[in-house]
Short mmCIF file of C-alpha atoms in Angstrom, two decimals:
data_model
loop_
_atom_site.label_atom_id
_atom_site.label_comp_id
_atom_site.label_asym_id
_atom_site.label_seq_id
_atom_site.Cartn_x
_atom_site.Cartn_y
_atom_site.Cartn_z
CA MET D 1 -29.18 -26.98 28.67
CA HIS D 2 -30.43 -24.06 30.99
CA ILE D 3 -33.44 -22.17 29.72
CA ALA D 4 -34.72 -18.95 31.52
CA ILE D 5 -38.16 -17.72 30.85
CA ASP D 6 -39.24 -14.33 31.92
CA ALA D 7 -42.66 -14.92 33.51
CA HIS D 8 -43.09 -11.43 35.11
CA MET D 9 -46.47 -10.88 33.78
CA VAL D 10 -47.99 -13.91 35.78
CA GLY D 11 -50.39 -12.61 38.36
CA GLU D 12 -50.69 -9.41 36.63
CA ARG D 13 -53.86 -10.19 34.85
CA GLU D 14 -52.23 -9.28 31.55
CA THR D 15 -54.76 -11.87 29.93
CA GLY D 16 -53.15 -12.91 26.52
CA ASN D 17 -49.53 -12.57 27.54
CA GLU D 18 -50.19 -14.32 30.77
CA THR D 19 -52.35 -16.92 29.57
CA TYR D 20 -49.68 -17.81 26.91
CA THR D 21 -46.87 -17.74 29.48
CA LEU D 22 -48.55 -19.94 31.93
CA ASN D 23 -49.75 -22.60 29.42
CA LEU D 24 -46.38 -22.74 27.69
CA ILE D 25 -44.72 -23.43 31.00
CA ARG D 26 -47.29 -26.05 31.84
CA GLY D 27 -46.72 -27.66 28.56
CA LEU D 28 -42.97 -27.64 28.95
CA LEU D 29 -43.30 -29.21 32.50
CA ARG D 30 -45.74 -31.76 30.91
CA VAL D 31 -43.34 -32.78 28.17
CA ALA D 32 -40.40 -32.54 30.45
CA GLY D 33 -41.97 -34.31 33.48
CA ARG D 34 -42.61 -37.62 31.47
CA ASP D 35 -39.27 -38.65 32.89
CA PRO D 36 -39.52 -38.26 36.70
CA LYS D 37 -35.74 -37.35 36.88
CA GLY D 38 -36.23 -34.37 34.47
CA PHE D 39 -36.48 -33.92 30.84
CA SER D 40 -33.55 -35.76 29.30
CA TRP D 41 -32.64 -38.34 26.59
CA ASP D 42 -29.46 -39.82 25.40
CA ALA D 43 -27.85 -37.49 22.48
CA GLY D 44 -27.28 -40.81 20.63
CA GLU D 45 -31.04 -41.55 20.52
CA PRO D 46 -32.80 -38.40 19.03
CA ALA D 47 -35.75 -40.51 18.32
CA ARG D 48 -36.72 -39.86 21.97
CA ALA D 49 -36.59 -36.09 21.76
CA PRO D 50 -39.69 -34.08 21.78
CA ASN D 51 -41.79 -33.83 18.69
CA GLY D 52 -40.25 -31.10 16.38
CA LEU D 53 -36.66 -31.64 17.44
CA GLN D 54 -34.27 -32.57 14.66
CA ARG D 55 -31.54 -35.09 15.05
CA ALA D 56 -28.73 -32.42 14.96
CA GLU D 57 -30.78 -30.10 17.22
CA ALA D 58 -31.22 -32.96 19.86
CA ARG D 59 -27.40 -33.42 20.13
CA ARG D 60 -27.13 -29.89 21.16
CA TRP D 61 -29.11 -30.36 24.46
CA GLY D 62 -26.90 -32.65 26.53
CA ALA D 63 -28.66 -34.50 29.32
CA THR D 64 -30.95 -32.76 31.41
CA PRO D 65 -32.41 -29.23 30.36
CA ARG D 66 -33.31 -26.99 33.31
CA PHE D 67 -35.79 -24.31 33.63
CA SER D 68 -35.50 -20.94 35.41
CA LEU D 69 -38.53 -19.04 35.73
CA LEU D 70 -37.95 -15.40 36.34
CA THR D 71 -40.43 -13.21 38.17
CA PRO D 72 -40.65 -10.10 40.47
CA HIS D 73 -43.30 -11.98 42.35
CA PRO D 74 -42.35 -15.45 43.12
CA GLU D 75 -45.30 -16.32 45.36
CA ARG D 76 -47.75 -15.36 42.54
CA LEU D 77 -45.95 -17.66 40.08
CA ARG D 78 -45.90 -20.67 42.65
CA ALA D 79 -49.61 -20.14 43.28
CA ALA D 80 -50.35 -20.31 39.63
CA LEU D 81 -48.13 -23.19 39.00
CA PRO D 82 -48.43 -25.70 41.99
CA GLU D 83 -47.13 -28.41 39.68
CA LEU D 84 -43.62 -26.99 40.13
CA ARG D 85 -43.36 -28.72 43.36
CA ASP D 86 -43.09 -31.98 41.27
CA PHE D 87 -40.50 -30.76 38.88
CA PRO D 88 -37.18 -30.34 40.44
CA HIS D 89 -35.42 -29.10 37.50
CA ALA D 90 -37.67 -25.99 37.40
CA ALA D 91 -36.56 -23.18 39.68
CA VAL D 92 -38.64 -19.83 40.50
CA VAL D 93 -36.03 -16.99 40.46
CA THR D 94 -36.76 -13.65 41.88
CA LEU D 95 -36.24 -10.92 39.31
CA ARG D 96 -34.99 -7.51 40.35
CA PRO D 97 -35.62 -4.62 39.70
CA ALA D 98 -39.33 -5.08 39.33
CA THR D 99 -39.97 -2.27 36.83
CA ALA D 100 -39.97 -2.77 33.35
CA LEU D 101 -37.70 0.18 32.66
CA LEU D 102 -34.90 -1.49 34.73
CA ARG D 103 -36.01 -5.17 34.61
CA ILE D 104 -35.38 -5.47 30.84
CA PRO D 105 -31.87 -3.90 30.53
CA LEU D 106 -30.37 -4.76 34.00
CA GLY D 107 -32.34 -7.69 35.84
CA LEU D 108 -32.74 -10.11 32.85
CA PRO D 109 -29.03 -9.81 31.91
CA ALA D 110 -27.83 -10.14 35.50
CA VAL D 111 -29.92 -13.29 36.08
CA ALA D 112 -28.71 -14.87 32.65
CA LEU D 113 -25.05 -14.03 33.65
CA ARG D 114 -25.28 -15.21 37.32
CA ARG D 115 -27.16 -18.56 36.52
CA SER D 116 -25.26 -19.33 33.42
CA VAL D 117 -28.23 -19.56 31.19
CA ASP D 118 -28.08 -20.93 27.68
CA VAL D 119 -31.16 -19.28 26.25
CA LEU D 120 -33.38 -16.48 27.48
CA HIS D 121 -37.05 -16.40 26.44
CA VAL D 122 -38.82 -13.10 26.79
CA THR D 123 -42.13 -11.73 25.39
CA TYR D 124 -42.00 -8.69 23.22
CA ASN D 125 -38.98 -6.85 24.66
CA ALA D 126 -35.37 -8.18 24.56
CA PRO D 127 -32.49 -6.85 26.64
CA PRO D 128 -30.08 -4.88 24.59
CA VAL D 129 -27.06 -6.77 26.00
CA VAL D 130 -27.18 -10.23 27.49
CA SER D 131 -24.67 -13.16 27.69
CA CYS D 132 -26.74 -15.73 25.93
CA PRO D 133 -28.89 -16.09 22.98
CA VAL D 134 -32.53 -14.59 23.17
CA VAL D 135 -35.74 -16.03 21.87
CA VAL D 136 -38.45 -13.52 21.81
CA THR D 137 -42.20 -14.13 21.32
CA ILE D 138 -44.13 -11.40 19.51
CA HIS D 139 -47.69 -12.26 19.42
CA ASP D 140 -48.77 -9.36 17.03
CA ILE D 141 -47.72 -5.99 15.79
CA SER D 142 -51.38 -4.48 15.98
CA PHE D 143 -49.75 -1.01 17.06
CA GLU D 144 -48.33 -0.87 13.45
CA HIS D 145 -51.78 -1.03 12.16
CA TYR D 146 -53.89 0.75 14.71
CA PRO D 147 -51.44 3.29 16.33
CA GLU D 148 -54.72 5.35 17.50
CA PHE D 149 -55.76 2.51 19.65
CA PHE D 150 -52.73 2.85 21.96
CA SER D 151 -51.73 5.57 24.33
CA PRO D 152 -49.02 7.70 22.92
CA ARG D 153 -46.73 6.29 25.69
CA ASP D 154 -47.34 2.73 24.87
CA TYR D 155 -47.31 3.22 21.35
CA ALA D 156 -43.82 4.93 21.52
CA ILE D 157 -42.38 2.11 23.62
CA LEU D 158 -43.69 -0.56 21.28
CA LYS D 159 -42.63 1.18 18.12
CA THR D 160 -39.15 1.50 19.38
CA LEU D 161 -38.63 -1.95 21.17
CA VAL D 162 -40.33 -4.49 19.26
CA PRO D 163 -38.57 -4.00 16.00
CA PHE D 164 -35.28 -3.82 17.97
CA SER D 165 -36.27 -7.07 19.85
CA ALA D 166 -37.03 -8.84 16.61
CA ARG D 167 -33.83 -8.06 14.99
CA ARG D 168 -31.84 -8.60 18.25
CA ALA D 169 -33.12 -12.11 18.91
CA ALA D 170 -31.50 -15.31 17.73
CA ARG D 171 -35.00 -16.67 17.14
CA VAL D 172 -38.45 -15.16 17.05
CA ILE D 173 -41.62 -17.00 18.14
CA THR D 174 -45.04 -15.95 17.00
CA VAL D 175 -48.37 -17.52 17.16
CA SER D 176 -49.83 -17.64 13.41
CA GLN D 177 -48.70 -17.45 9.98
CA HIS D 178 -50.46 -14.12 9.47
CA ALA D 179 -48.40 -12.64 12.18
CA LYS D 180 -45.28 -14.13 10.77
CA ARG D 181 -45.74 -12.75 7.39
CA GLU D 182 -46.46 -9.26 9.03
CA ILE D 183 -43.16 -9.40 11.13
CA VAL D 184 -41.18 -10.53 8.06
CA GLN D 185 -42.81 -7.68 5.68
CA ARG D 186 -42.55 -4.88 8.44
CA TYR D 187 -39.08 -5.64 9.79
CA GLY D 188 -37.27 -7.51 7.20
CA ILE D 189 -36.63 -10.50 9.38
CA ASP D 190 -35.34 -13.68 7.68
CA PRO D 191 -38.32 -15.93 7.73
CA GLN D 192 -36.00 -18.88 8.65
CA ARG D 193 -35.56 -17.10 12.11
CA ILE D 194 -39.29 -17.01 12.85
CA ALA D 195 -41.32 -20.14 14.08
CA VAL D 196 -44.90 -20.35 14.37
CA THR D 197 -46.03 -22.29 17.52
CA TYR D 198 -50.04 -22.22 17.60
CA GLU D 199 -51.68 -21.65 21.08
CA ALA D 200 -54.53 -23.73 22.33
CA ALA D 201 -57.32 -23.92 24.72
CA ALA D 202 -55.99 -25.23 27.98
CA GLN D 203 -57.12 -28.70 29.44
CA GLN D 204 -59.66 -26.90 31.80
CA PHE D 205 -61.92 -25.66 28.82
CA GLN D 206 -64.51 -28.40 28.44
CA PRO D 207 -68.30 -28.24 28.23
CA VAL D 208 -69.98 -27.58 31.62
CA SER D 209 -73.45 -29.13 31.94
CA ASP D 210 -73.85 -29.07 35.79
CA PRO D 211 -76.98 -26.71 36.33
CA ALA D 212 -75.51 -25.69 39.69
CA ALA D 213 -72.13 -24.55 38.30
CA LEU D 214 -73.99 -22.65 35.51
CA ARG D 215 -76.37 -20.82 37.96
CA ALA D 216 -73.30 -20.15 40.15
CA VAL D 217 -71.28 -18.38 37.44
CA ARG D 218 -74.50 -16.28 36.46
CA SER D 219 -74.84 -15.24 39.93
CA LYS D 220 -71.29 -14.41 40.61
CA TYR D 221 -71.01 -12.10 37.62
CA GLY D 222 -74.56 -10.68 37.77
CA ILE D 223 -75.67 -12.00 34.44
CA GLY D 224 -79.30 -13.03 35.64
CA ASP D 225 -81.35 -15.80 33.96
CA ARG D 226 -81.52 -14.44 30.44
CA PRO D 227 -80.00 -16.34 27.37
CA PHE D 228 -76.85 -14.18 26.52
CA LEU D 229 -74.27 -13.47 23.99
CA LEU D 230 -70.74 -13.58 25.46
CA ALA D 231 -67.84 -11.27 24.56
CA LEU D 232 -64.43 -11.61 26.24
CA GLY D 233 -61.50 -9.19 26.19
CA ASN D 234 -60.16 -6.24 27.74
CA LEU D 235 -62.25 -3.06 27.11
CA GLN D 236 -59.96 -1.23 24.61
CA PRO D 237 -60.48 0.08 21.18
CA ARG D 238 -58.88 -2.91 19.13
CA LYS D 239 -61.50 -5.35 20.77
CA ASN D 240 -64.29 -3.42 18.60
CA ILE D 241 -66.83 -3.55 21.35
CA GLY D 242 -68.58 -0.34 20.25
CA ARG D 243 -69.49 -1.94 16.93
CA LEU D 244 -70.50 -5.07 18.71
CA ILE D 245 -73.04 -3.20 20.99
CA GLU D 246 -74.54 -1.35 17.90
CA ALA D 247 -74.91 -4.83 16.13
CA PHE D 248 -76.47 -6.45 19.10
CA GLY D 249 -79.01 -3.73 19.13
CA GLN D 250 -79.80 -4.45 15.59
CA ALA D 251 -79.86 -8.19 15.79
CA VAL D 252 -82.39 -8.32 18.60
CA ALA D 253 -84.57 -5.42 17.17
CA SER D 254 -86.60 -8.21 15.30
CA ASP D 255 -90.02 -9.27 17.02
CA GLN D 256 -89.01 -12.65 17.96
CA LEU D 257 -85.97 -14.99 18.06
CA THR D 258 -85.93 -18.66 18.70
CA VAL D 259 -83.30 -18.93 21.38
CA GLY D 260 -82.76 -21.97 23.75
CA SER D 261 -80.71 -22.19 26.83
CA ARG D 262 -77.60 -24.60 26.58
CA GLN D 263 -79.40 -27.05 29.12
CA SER D 264 -82.75 -26.89 27.04
CA GLU D 265 -80.82 -27.35 23.73
CA THR D 266 -79.07 -30.43 25.00
CA ASN D 267 -82.29 -31.97 25.87
CA GLY D 268 -83.72 -31.25 22.56
CA GLU D 269 -85.89 -28.51 23.41
CA GLN D 270 -86.47 -25.02 22.23
CA ARG D 271 -88.64 -22.06 23.47
CA ARG D 272 -89.83 -19.06 21.59
CA ILE D 273 -88.96 -15.84 23.43
CA THR D 274 -89.16 -12.23 22.53
CA SER D 275 -85.95 -10.31 21.65
CA GLU D 276 -86.12 -8.53 24.96
CA ASP D 277 -85.18 -11.70 26.80
CA CYS D 278 -81.67 -11.65 25.31
CA SER D 279 -78.54 -10.00 26.83
CA LEU D 280 -74.88 -9.12 25.85
CA VAL D 281 -72.29 -9.88 28.48
CA VAL D 282 -69.00 -8.12 27.74
CA ALA D 283 -66.30 -9.69 30.04
CA GLY D 284 -63.00 -8.03 30.61
CA LYS D 285 -61.20 -5.36 32.69
CA ALA D 286 -61.18 -1.78 31.68
CA LEU D 287 -57.95 -1.06 29.89
CA TRP D 288 -58.18 2.39 27.81
CA ARG D 289 -60.92 4.34 26.51
CA GLU D 290 -63.58 2.42 27.93
CA SER D 291 -65.82 5.40 28.62
CA GLU D 292 -66.51 5.23 24.74
CA ILE D 293 -67.96 1.90 25.10
CA PHE D 294 -70.11 2.84 28.10
CA ALA D 295 -71.34 6.07 25.97
CA THR D 296 -72.23 3.50 22.96
CA VAL D 297 -74.57 1.44 25.40
CA GLN D 298 -76.44 4.66 26.63
CA GLN D 299 -76.83 6.13 23.14
CA ALA D 300 -78.37 2.71 22.06
CA GLY D 301 -80.55 2.59 24.93
CA LEU D 302 -79.19 -0.82 26.18
CA GLU D 303 -78.33 -0.15 29.56
CA ASP D 304 -80.54 -3.05 30.91
CA ARG D 305 -79.43 -5.37 28.30
CA VAL D 306 -75.68 -5.02 28.25
CA VAL D 307 -73.69 -6.49 31.24
CA PHE D 308 -70.04 -5.57 32.15
CA PRO D 309 -69.10 -8.05 34.86
CA GLY D 310 -65.51 -7.02 34.54
CA TYR D 311 -62.47 -9.44 34.96
CA VAL D 312 -63.32 -13.14 35.08
CA ASP D 313 -61.23 -15.49 37.12
CA ASP D 314 -59.71 -18.32 34.65
CA ALA D 315 -61.31 -20.90 37.02
CA ASP D 316 -64.95 -19.42 36.16
CA LEU D 317 -64.37 -19.26 32.40
CA PRO D 318 -65.31 -22.74 31.19
CA ALA D 319 -68.79 -22.34 33.13
CA LEU D 320 -69.21 -18.90 31.63
CA TYR D 321 -68.48 -20.05 28.05
CA SER D 322 -70.97 -23.19 28.70
CA ALA D 323 -73.72 -20.89 30.04
CA ALA D 324 -73.70 -18.56 26.94
CA THR D 325 -76.11 -19.13 24.02
CA ALA D 326 -73.04 -18.10 21.72
CA PHE D 327 -69.65 -16.52 21.97
CA VAL D 328 -68.79 -13.61 19.67
CA TYR D 329 -65.31 -12.07 19.00
CA PRO D 330 -65.36 -8.90 16.86
CA SER D 331 -61.83 -7.92 17.35
CA LEU D 332 -60.22 -5.86 14.73
CA TYR D 333 -56.79 -7.35 14.93
CA GLU D 334 -55.39 -10.52 16.76
CA GLY D 335 -51.95 -12.29 16.32
CA PHE D 336 -53.80 -15.43 17.28
CA GLY D 337 -57.18 -15.20 19.10
CA LEU D 338 -57.33 -17.59 21.86
CA PRO D 339 -60.88 -16.91 23.18
CA PRO D 340 -62.76 -18.35 20.39
CA LEU D 341 -60.92 -21.59 20.77
CA GLU D 342 -61.60 -21.79 24.45
CA ALA D 343 -65.38 -21.23 23.55
CA MET D 344 -65.30 -24.10 20.97
CA ALA D 345 -63.68 -26.33 23.39
CA CYS D 346 -66.62 -25.73 25.78
CA GLY D 347 -69.13 -26.49 23.11
CA THR D 348 -70.14 -22.90 22.65
CA PRO D 349 -71.26 -21.73 19.05
CA VAL D 350 -68.76 -18.95 17.83
CA VAL D 351 -69.28 -15.75 15.81
CA CYS D 352 -65.87 -14.48 14.82
CA SER D 353 -64.15 -11.55 13.13
CA ASN D 354 -62.58 -12.44 9.79
CA ALA D 355 -59.60 -10.13 10.26
CA ALA D 356 -55.98 -10.77 10.65
CA SER D 357 -55.18 -14.44 12.00
CA LEU D 358 -58.56 -15.20 13.13
CA PRO D 359 -59.83 -17.10 10.12
CA GLU D 360 -56.66 -19.17 10.25
CA VAL D 361 -57.42 -20.10 13.88
CA VAL D 362 -61.30 -20.68 13.75
CA GLY D 363 -61.36 -22.45 10.04
CA ASP D 364 -64.95 -23.38 9.05
CA ALA D 365 -66.01 -23.76 12.72
CA ALA D 366 -67.31 -20.41 13.18
CA ILE D 367 -69.76 -17.65 11.54
CA ASN D 368 -67.12 -15.29 10.13
CA VAL D 369 -68.19 -11.67 9.91
CA ASP D 370 -66.71 -8.31 8.68
CA PRO D 371 -65.61 -6.61 12.02
CA LEU D 372 -65.77 -3.03 10.25
CA SER D 373 -69.49 -3.74 9.27
CA VAL D 374 -72.22 -3.30 11.91
CA ASP D 375 -74.52 -4.81 9.48
CA SER D 376 -72.34 -7.96 9.04
CA LEU D 377 -72.00 -8.22 12.71
CA ALA D 378 -75.72 -8.02 13.41
CA GLN D 379 -76.54 -10.67 10.70
CA GLY D 380 -73.95 -13.08 12.26
CA LEU D 381 -75.42 -12.48 15.86
CA TYR D 382 -79.22 -12.83 14.28
CA ASP D 383 -78.31 -16.16 12.62
CA VAL D 384 -76.67 -17.73 15.44
CA LEU D 385 -79.58 -16.76 17.88
CA ALA D 386 -82.36 -17.53 15.39
CA SER D 387 -81.27 -21.13 14.47
CA ALA D 388 -81.14 -24.04 16.92
CA ASP D 389 -79.80 -26.25 13.92
CA LEU D 390 -76.97 -23.86 13.12
CA ARG D 391 -76.05 -23.71 16.88
CA ALA D 392 -75.80 -27.40 16.95
CA ASP D 393 -73.70 -27.73 13.80
CA LEU D 394 -71.36 -24.83 15.12
CA ARG D 395 -70.95 -26.75 18.55
CA ALA D 396 -69.89 -29.94 16.69
CA ARG D 397 -67.47 -28.18 14.29
CA GLY D 398 -66.02 -26.12 17.18
CA LEU D 399 -65.25 -29.02 19.42
CA ARG D 400 -63.38 -30.85 16.37
CA ARG D 401 -61.44 -27.61 15.57
CA ALA D 402 -60.23 -27.01 19.17
CA ALA D 403 -59.11 -30.48 19.55
CA GLN D 404 -56.65 -29.73 16.76
CA PHE D 405 -54.58 -27.41 18.89
CA SER D 406 -52.49 -28.63 21.66
CA TRP D 407 -50.17 -26.82 24.26
CA ASP D 408 -47.88 -30.04 24.33
CA ARG D 409 -47.23 -29.51 20.72
CA CYS D 410 -46.57 -25.78 21.15
CA ALA D 411 -44.31 -26.64 24.08
CA ALA D 412 -42.48 -29.34 22.06
CA GLU D 413 -42.14 -26.85 19.07
CA THR D 414 -40.79 -24.16 21.50
CA LEU D 415 -38.18 -26.54 22.67
CA ALA D 416 -37.12 -27.08 19.15
CA VAL D 417 -36.66 -23.18 18.78
CA TYR D 418 -34.51 -23.11 22.19
CA ALA D 419 -32.18 -25.68 20.53
CA ALA D 420 -31.89 -23.88 17.35
CA ALA D 421 -31.14 -20.65 19.06
CA ARG D 422 -28.23 -22.00 20.92
CA PRO D 423 -24.82 -22.05 19.10
CA THR D 424 -23.98 -25.30 17.80
CA ARG D 425 -22.30 -27.39 20.35
CA LEU D 426 -22.14 -31.18 20.73
CA ALA D 427 -22.93 -32.50 23.90
CA SER D 428 -20.03 -34.20 25.85
#
């Protein structure tokens, strides 16, 4: 079976979409790489198939599935996935034209036909005509709920192409039961055609305790020595950073808070500090309407308390999460919400919005707050800053919660979707 995956976003710093694509490919390579000759099994021995593949589905595969990874920038993909060198059945294929306007209707179908692809996997946008079944991943349909949070151009594109792609696809993948329900209700898709494959924190996300590494990440991103709350996400209205800034101002307005550094708390110590000693770090690239966020900081008089370090390199994220006193995720809408799981995997307490899919992801391992209420956000921030015992409990719960999710499981379940998307055909 020959699977082509549209990996054009790798290297584009598209955060969520890029993270999903990279980690899915890594998971597929790990699952496939357990056989040094490539991912294969005897069609008569379906018990050897990956988790999630049923007996009938396993027989459709034949002997050795192959992967074509499609990108306009092959050098970026190879740099991001050096493990490709050890997997001969995965090929990086240059995708032309590079622009989305032509890549989707022309480039993807041309590659699928030329390379005799059995299943094409894309994110959000499927080609109108293609020679093989299409699997489309739709992370969320936030534009249906918050059109005002998108530029008119982006909204028009999403409103047109996403419903078309969902209906056109042989199978749809989404990343939470919440997102699946919304796609079914909004677009009338048969729920049997939609698979939920949960994302996970990648293997790199583990607690970092090395003082030198923690100092280095603080220095690199201009954070300084203060205890800090961390928020991560592109600067755009859906991430709800404006309300977070207002809530932060309220939370630290009390006379004193008991806040320990991660290192001091690990050593069983606490220190009494004034509220002026705590910062808010909002990491992520400016995407749209970021000027409103900066204006909120000025209006609240928090210019010296809120830090905007910009885009953070993936390699620095574990240390950044680990350096934070707590992580806060106030988003108004997410299809999944990966950063809270990454923070939990690093042993960082989490304050999280209770909107959309997020309760499904964090379970009882976070402080859940109403993202539309500044008071609720402020109370959550105050509680996590004020109580070392609460932070310790959240750390333990978070580590257990993050361990329940796995990219290998996501990859195996995605392989099952590919098998289901392919027209039934017994292996010869």
